[in-house]
Coordinates of C-alpha atoms in Angstrom, one line a residue:
M858 CA -59.3 27.6 -24.2
R859 CA -61.6 26.3 -21.2
M860 CA -58.2 24.0 -20.3
Q861 CA -56.0 26.7 -19.9
R862 CA -58.4 28.9 -18.2
N863 CA -58.8 25.4 -15.5
R864 CA -55.1 25.0 -14.7
L865 CA -54.9 29.3 -14.3
P866 CA -56.4 29.0 -10.6
F867 CA -54.0 25.5 -10.2
L868 CA -50.9 27.5 -11.2
L869 CA -52.0 30.5 -9.0
L870 CA -51.5 28.7 -6.3
I871 CA -48.3 26.8 -7.0
L872 CA -47.2 29.8 -6.8
L873 CA -49.0 31.3 -3.5
L874 CA -47.2 27.9 -1.9
A875 CA -43.7 29.0 -3.5
C876 CA -44.1 32.3 -2.5
F877 CA -45.0 31.0 1.4
S878 CA -41.9 28.6 1.2
C879 CA -39.7 30.8 0.7
S880 CA -41.4 33.3 3.2
G881 CA -40.5 30.6 6.0
Q882 CA -36.6 30.7 4.9
R883 CA -36.0 33.9 5.2
E884 CA -32.8 34.4 7.4
R885 CA -33.4 35.1 10.3
I886 CA -30.2 35.8 12.8
F887 CA -29.9 33.1 15.7
K888 CA -27.5 34.1 18.9
E889 CA -26.5 32.0 22.6
T890 CA -23.4 33.2 24.7
R891 CA -22.4 30.5 27.3
L892 CA -20.2 30.1 30.1
S893 CA -16.9 28.4 29.3
P894 CA -13.9 27.9 32.1
Y895 CA -11.9 30.7 30.6
T896 CA -14.5 33.3 29.3
I897 CA -17.5 34.0 27.7
V898 CA -18.4 33.3 24.1
S899 CA -21.4 34.7 22.7
I900 CA -22.2 32.8 19.0
T901 CA -24.2 34.5 15.9
A902 CA -25.5 32.4 13.4
S903 CA -27.5 34.0 10.9
S904 CA -29.8 31.0 8.9
G905 CA -33.3 30.1 7.4
S906 CA -33.9 27.2 10.1
E907 CA -33.8 27.2 13.8
E908 CA -32.5 23.8 13.4
Q909 CA -29.7 24.1 11.0
A910 CA -28.4 26.9 13.8
G911 CA -28.8 25.8 16.6
K912 CA -26.9 22.4 15.2
A913 CA -24.2 24.6 13.8
I914 CA -23.8 26.7 17.5
N915 CA -23.8 23.6 19.7
S916 CA -21.1 22.3 17.4
A917 CA -19.1 25.4 17.0
F918 CA -19.4 25.4 21.3
R919 CA -17.7 21.4 21.2
E920 CA -15.4 22.1 18.8
M921 CA -13.7 25.1 20.8
E922 CA -14.4 23.4 25.0
R923 CA -12.7 20.5 22.7
A924 CA -10.0 22.6 21.4
A925 CA -9.5 25.0 24.4
A926 CA -9.4 21.7 27.0
I927 CA -6.2 20.6 25.8
L928 CA -4.6 24.2 25.3
N929 CA -5.8 26.1 28.8
Y930 CA -3.5 27.4 31.1
Y931 CA -5.5 27.1 33.6
A932 CA -6.6 23.1 33.1
P933 CA -4.6 21.2 35.3
E934 CA -4.2 18.3 32.9
S935 CA -4.4 20.2 29.8
E936 CA -1.4 19.1 27.2
I937 CA 0.1 23.2 28.1
S938 CA -0.1 22.7 32.0
V939 CA 2.4 19.1 31.0
I940 CA 4.9 21.2 29.4
N941 CA 4.6 23.8 31.9
K942 CA 5.2 21.2 35.1
N943 CA 8.3 19.2 32.7
A944 CA 10.0 22.8 32.1
G945 CA 13.2 21.8 33.4
V946 CA 13.2 18.1 33.2
G947 CA 12.2 16.6 29.3
P948 CA 10.3 17.4 26.3
V949 CA 6.5 16.8 26.2
K950 CA 5.2 15.0 23.4
V951 CA 2.0 17.0 22.0
S952 CA -0.4 16.7 20.2
A953 CA -0.4 18.2 15.7
E954 CA -2.8 21.1 16.9
T955 CA -1.0 22.4 20.5
F956 CA 2.7 22.0 18.2
E957 CA 1.1 24.7 15.7
L958 CA 0.1 27.2 17.6
V959 CA 3.5 27.0 20.2
D960 CA 5.0 27.1 17.2
K961 CA 2.7 30.4 15.7
A962 CA 3.2 31.8 19.1
V963 CA 7.0 31.8 18.8
F964 CA 6.8 33.2 15.6
M965 CA 4.7 36.4 16.7
A966 CA 7.4 36.2 19.6
R967 CA 10.5 36.7 17.0
S968 CA 8.8 39.1 14.7
T969 CA 7.7 41.3 17.6
D970 CA 10.9 41.2 19.3
G971 CA 9.6 39.9 22.1
A972 CA 6.9 42.5 22.9
F973 CA 4.5 39.5 22.4
D974 CA 5.3 36.2 24.6
V975 CA 3.8 33.3 25.6
T976 CA 6.3 32.7 28.5
M977 CA 4.9 35.6 30.2
G978 CA 2.9 33.2 32.5
P979 CA 5.0 33.2 35.5
V980 CA 4.9 37.4 35.5
I981 CA 1.0 37.4 34.8
S982 CA 0.5 35.5 37.7
L983 CA 2.0 38.5 40.3
W984 CA -0.9 40.6 39.1
D985 CA -4.7 39.8 40.8
F986 CA -6.6 41.7 38.7
Q987 CA -10.3 41.5 41.0
K988 CA -8.3 42.6 43.8
K989 CA -6.7 45.3 41.8
I990 CA -2.8 44.4 43.6
L991 CA -0.2 44.6 42.4
P992 CA 2.8 42.3 42.0
D993 CA 6.2 43.1 44.9
P994 CA 8.7 44.8 43.0
D995 CA 11.0 41.9 44.1
K996 CA 8.7 39.1 43.3
L997 CA 8.6 40.7 39.8
R998 CA 12.0 40.8 39.0
E999 CA 12.1 37.0 40.1
A1000 CA 10.1 36.0 37.3
L1001 CA 11.0 37.9 34.6
R1002 CA 14.2 35.8 35.2
R1003 CA 12.2 32.8 34.3
V1004 CA 10.6 34.7 30.7
G1005 CA 12.2 34.2 27.2
Y1006 CA 10.6 32.9 24.0
S1007 CA 14.2 31.7 23.2
H1008 CA 13.9 28.8 26.2
I1009 CA 11.1 27.0 24.2
I1010 CA 12.7 24.3 22.4
M1011 CA 10.5 22.7 19.8
D1012 CA 11.6 19.4 17.6
R1013 CA 8.6 19.3 15.1
D1014 CA 10.1 15.6 13.7
S1015 CA 9.0 14.2 17.2
S1016 CA 5.9 17.0 18.2
T1017 CA 7.9 17.8 21.5
V1018 CA 8.0 21.5 23.7
Y1019 CA 10.5 21.9 25.7
L1020 CA 10.6 25.2 28.4
D1021 CA 14.8 24.8 28.8
R1022 CA 14.9 26.5 32.6
K1023 CA 13.0 25.5 35.5
G1024 CA 10.0 27.5 36.7
M1025 CA 9.6 28.8 33.0
E1026 CA 5.5 28.9 32.2
I1027 CA 3.7 28.8 28.7
N1028 CA 0.4 31.3 28.9
L1029 CA -1.1 31.1 25.0
G1030 CA -3.8 33.7 26.8
G1031 CA -3.2 36.1 24.2
I1032 CA -3.0 34.2 20.6
M1033 CA -5.9 31.1 22.1
K1034 CA -9.0 33.1 21.9
G1035 CA -8.6 34.6 18.1
Y1036 CA -7.1 30.8 17.7
L1037 CA -10.9 29.0 19.4
A1038 CA -13.0 31.8 17.1
D1039 CA -12.0 30.3 14.0
K1040 CA -11.9 27.1 14.8
G1041 CA -15.2 27.7 16.0
V1042 CA -16.2 29.3 12.4
A1043 CA -15.1 26.6 11.1
A1044 CA -17.7 24.6 12.0
L1045 CA -19.8 26.6 11.6
K1046 CA -19.6 26.4 8.1
R1047 CA -19.1 23.1 7.6
E1048 CA -23.3 23.1 9.2
G1049 CA -24.0 25.4 5.9
I1050 CA -23.6 28.7 7.5
K1051 CA -22.8 31.1 5.6
T1052 CA -22.5 34.1 7.5
G1053 CA -21.8 35.3 11.9
I1054 CA -19.9 36.2 14.6
I1055 CA -18.4 33.9 16.9
A1056 CA -16.9 36.7 20.6
I1057 CA -14.9 35.4 22.6
G1058 CA -14.6 37.5 25.8
G1059 CA -13.0 40.5 23.0
D1060 CA -12.1 38.6 20.4
I1061 CA -14.5 38.8 18.1
K1062 CA -14.3 37.1 14.8
A1063 CA -16.6 38.0 11.9
F1064 CA -18.0 36.6 8.3
G1065 CA -20.4 36.8 5.8
R1066 CA -22.5 39.4 6.2
K1067 CA -25.8 40.0 7.6
P1068 CA -29.4 39.6 5.8
G1069 CA -30.2 41.6 4.2
G1070 CA -26.3 42.6 2.9
E1071 CA -25.3 44.6 5.5
P1072 CA -21.9 44.0 6.7
W1073 CA -21.7 43.6 10.4
R1074 CA -20.5 46.3 12.7
V1075 CA -18.1 45.7 15.7
G1076 CA -18.3 48.5 18.6
L1077 CA -15.3 49.4 19.9
Q1078 CA -15.9 50.4 24.0
N1079 CA -13.8 53.5 25.3
P1080 CA -10.5 52.2 27.3
R1081 CA -10.7 55.0 30.1
Q1082 CA -14.6 55.1 30.7
K1083 CA -15.4 55.1 34.6
G1084 CA -18.4 52.9 36.0
S1085 CA -20.4 50.5 33.8
S1086 CA -20.9 52.2 31.3
D1087 CA -20.6 50.8 27.6
E1088 CA -19.3 54.0 25.7
I1089 CA -18.6 53.2 22.2
I1090 CA -15.5 55.4 20.8
A1091 CA -15.6 54.0 17.3
T1092 CA -17.0 51.5 15.4
V1093 CA -15.2 49.0 12.7

């Protein structure tokens, strides 16, 4: 009986230490925002360790930056820029990553009868959104002659992409951000993160649930709001 009474304080101490240990590993929200060459990127991750969260977030940023370097329309040395420079000249051998994304873009163009078309590059470049200047109608008509997803010639065996008209351009801006978010989420999961959000501009990828089990909530801004207020008209 004396031995059992002497062991009781020791067992209580073990339980207390276990409780303190568990509380120290409680899931918390960690968030980091960086300005990338193409837009503002925010990564939110839930983890019981600040070190784990930091490592995972850095890994996600690196993975997205790596992919963006070969897909960015505005980067002169990207694979997309090389394809555009060789429009009407000859096929360009690209990485499997670039080939698959362009192939998906062509699939989306066919599925929407051209409503989504990544060859709109010559047209998009005519707008000056910062100065709010509309393009000249004659220049717009001329640029539209260099648009058409059917002029993207792809060869899977040789992994080449070819624009068969000079002056054509591919701009993956309408599909790239969502793709990069997928790559970032995959990097977070590889580091053991089970729940989080990646926001690239207006493209948002969420996975898992917030600590406590509640779902993530995404607010939709009013597209017709005036001024700088962030009016939310709905949540998902």
